[in-house]
mmCIF file of C-alpha atoms in Angstrom:
data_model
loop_
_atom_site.group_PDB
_atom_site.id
_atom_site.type_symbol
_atom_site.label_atom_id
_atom_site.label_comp_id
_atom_site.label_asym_id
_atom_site.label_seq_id
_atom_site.Cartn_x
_atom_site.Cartn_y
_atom_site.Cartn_z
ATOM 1 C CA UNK B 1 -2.822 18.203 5.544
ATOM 2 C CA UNK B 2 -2.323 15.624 2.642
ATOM 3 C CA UNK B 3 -3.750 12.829 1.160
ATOM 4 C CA UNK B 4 -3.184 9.588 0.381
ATOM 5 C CA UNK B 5 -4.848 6.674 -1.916
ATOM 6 C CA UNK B 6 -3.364 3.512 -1.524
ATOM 7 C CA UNK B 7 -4.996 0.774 -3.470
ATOM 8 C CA UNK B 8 -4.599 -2.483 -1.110
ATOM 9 C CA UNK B 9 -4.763 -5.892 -2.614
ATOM 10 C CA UNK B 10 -6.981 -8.264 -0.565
ATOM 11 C CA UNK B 11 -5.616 -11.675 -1.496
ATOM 12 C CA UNK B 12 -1.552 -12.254 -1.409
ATOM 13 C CA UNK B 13 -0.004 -11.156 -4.781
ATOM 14 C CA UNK B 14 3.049 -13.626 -5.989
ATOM 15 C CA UNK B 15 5.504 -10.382 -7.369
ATOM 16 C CA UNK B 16 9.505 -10.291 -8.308
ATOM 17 C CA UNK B 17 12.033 -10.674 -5.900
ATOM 18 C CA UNK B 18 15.394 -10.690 -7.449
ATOM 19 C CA UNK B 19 18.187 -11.890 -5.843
ATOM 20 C CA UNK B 20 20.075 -13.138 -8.643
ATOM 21 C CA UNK B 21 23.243 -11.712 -9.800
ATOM 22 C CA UNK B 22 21.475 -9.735 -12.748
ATOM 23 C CA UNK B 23 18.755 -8.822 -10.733
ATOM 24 C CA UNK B 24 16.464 -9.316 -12.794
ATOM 25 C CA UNK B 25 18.025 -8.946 -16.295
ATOM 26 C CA UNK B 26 16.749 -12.035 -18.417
ATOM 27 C CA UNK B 27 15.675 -13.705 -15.273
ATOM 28 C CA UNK B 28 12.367 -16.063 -15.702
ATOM 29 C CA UNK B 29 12.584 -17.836 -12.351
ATOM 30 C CA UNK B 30 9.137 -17.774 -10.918
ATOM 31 C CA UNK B 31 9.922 -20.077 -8.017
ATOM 32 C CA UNK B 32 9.435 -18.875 -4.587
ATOM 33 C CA UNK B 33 12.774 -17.176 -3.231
ATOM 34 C CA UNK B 34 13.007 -20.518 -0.967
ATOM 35 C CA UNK B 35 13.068 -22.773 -4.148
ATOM 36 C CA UNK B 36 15.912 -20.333 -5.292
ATOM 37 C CA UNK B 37 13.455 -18.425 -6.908
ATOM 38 C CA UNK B 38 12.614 -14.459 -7.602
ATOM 39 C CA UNK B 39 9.398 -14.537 -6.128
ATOM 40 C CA UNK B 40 7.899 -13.728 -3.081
ATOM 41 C CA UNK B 41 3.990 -13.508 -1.784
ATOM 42 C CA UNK B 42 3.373 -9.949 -1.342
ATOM 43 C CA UNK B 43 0.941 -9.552 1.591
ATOM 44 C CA UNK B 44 -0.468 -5.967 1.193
ATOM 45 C CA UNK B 45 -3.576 -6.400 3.740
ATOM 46 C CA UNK B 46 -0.735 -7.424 6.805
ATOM 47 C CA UNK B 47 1.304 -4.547 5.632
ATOM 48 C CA UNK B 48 -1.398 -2.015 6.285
ATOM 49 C CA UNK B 49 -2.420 -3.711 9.372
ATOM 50 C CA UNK B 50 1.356 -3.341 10.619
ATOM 51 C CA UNK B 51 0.928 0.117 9.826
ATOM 52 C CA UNK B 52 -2.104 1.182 11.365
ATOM 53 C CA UNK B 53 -0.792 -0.696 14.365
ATOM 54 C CA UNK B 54 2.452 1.044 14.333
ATOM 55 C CA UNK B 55 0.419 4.972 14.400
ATOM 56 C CA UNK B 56 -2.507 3.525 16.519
ATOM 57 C CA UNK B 57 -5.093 4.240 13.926
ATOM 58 C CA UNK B 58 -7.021 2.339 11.943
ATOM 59 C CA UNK B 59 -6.751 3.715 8.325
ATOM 60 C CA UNK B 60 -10.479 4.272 6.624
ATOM 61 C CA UNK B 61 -10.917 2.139 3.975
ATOM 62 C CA UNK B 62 -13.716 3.096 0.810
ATOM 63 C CA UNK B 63 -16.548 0.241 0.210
ATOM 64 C CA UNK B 64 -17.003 -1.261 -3.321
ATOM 65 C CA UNK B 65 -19.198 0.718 -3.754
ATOM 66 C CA UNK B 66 -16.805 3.734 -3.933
ATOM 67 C CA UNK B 67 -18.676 5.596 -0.591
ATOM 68 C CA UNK B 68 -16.381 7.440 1.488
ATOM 69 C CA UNK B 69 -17.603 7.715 4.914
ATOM 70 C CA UNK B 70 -17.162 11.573 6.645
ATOM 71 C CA UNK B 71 -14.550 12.254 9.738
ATOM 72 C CA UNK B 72 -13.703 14.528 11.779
ATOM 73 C CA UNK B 73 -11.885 16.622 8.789
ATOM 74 C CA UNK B 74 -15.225 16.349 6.602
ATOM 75 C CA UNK B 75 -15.525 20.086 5.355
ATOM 76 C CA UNK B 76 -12.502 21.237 6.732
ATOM 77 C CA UNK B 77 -9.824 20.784 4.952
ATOM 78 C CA UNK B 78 -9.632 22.106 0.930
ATOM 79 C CA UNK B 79 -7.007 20.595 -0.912
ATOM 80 C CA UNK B 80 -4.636 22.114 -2.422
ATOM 81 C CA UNK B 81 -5.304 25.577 -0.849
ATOM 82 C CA UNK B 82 -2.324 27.557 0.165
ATOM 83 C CA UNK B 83 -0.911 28.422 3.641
ATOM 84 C CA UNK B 84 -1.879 32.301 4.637
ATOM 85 C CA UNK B 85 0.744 34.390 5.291
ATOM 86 C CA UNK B 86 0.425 35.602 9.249
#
């Protein structure tokens, strides 16, 4: 059992793209890769939706508050506790 923090932007997020022949070297195009750019819009909150659609969960998600709600692995699993030996 691992886990995972993923910190997932809620508005799109304009990041690098390069498709230039330096990629990226020296490059200050921040046009949309359609305008010839190096940008795209990064959509974070589709890609976990595409994700949690592709494992047929949906992925719990902490308030802004910080409050993490408990599951069905609340008080079972200690991390970083090593596998016994059978």
């Amino acid at each position: 059992m691992g886990l995972a923090i993923s910190f997932v932007a809620t508005a799109k997020e304009k990041v690098w793209y390069h498709g230039c022949p330096k990629r990226g070297k020296g490059c200050y195009n921040t046009n949309l890769t359609d305008k010839g750019g190096c940008c795209i819009w990064y959509n974070e909150a589709q890609y976990l939706g595409d994700i949690e659609e592709h494992l047929g969960i949906t992925i719990q998600q902490v308030s802004k508050e910080m409050k993490i709600k408990a599951d069905e692995f609340d008080g079972k699993v200690v991390y970083g506790e090593k596998k016994k030996e059978l």
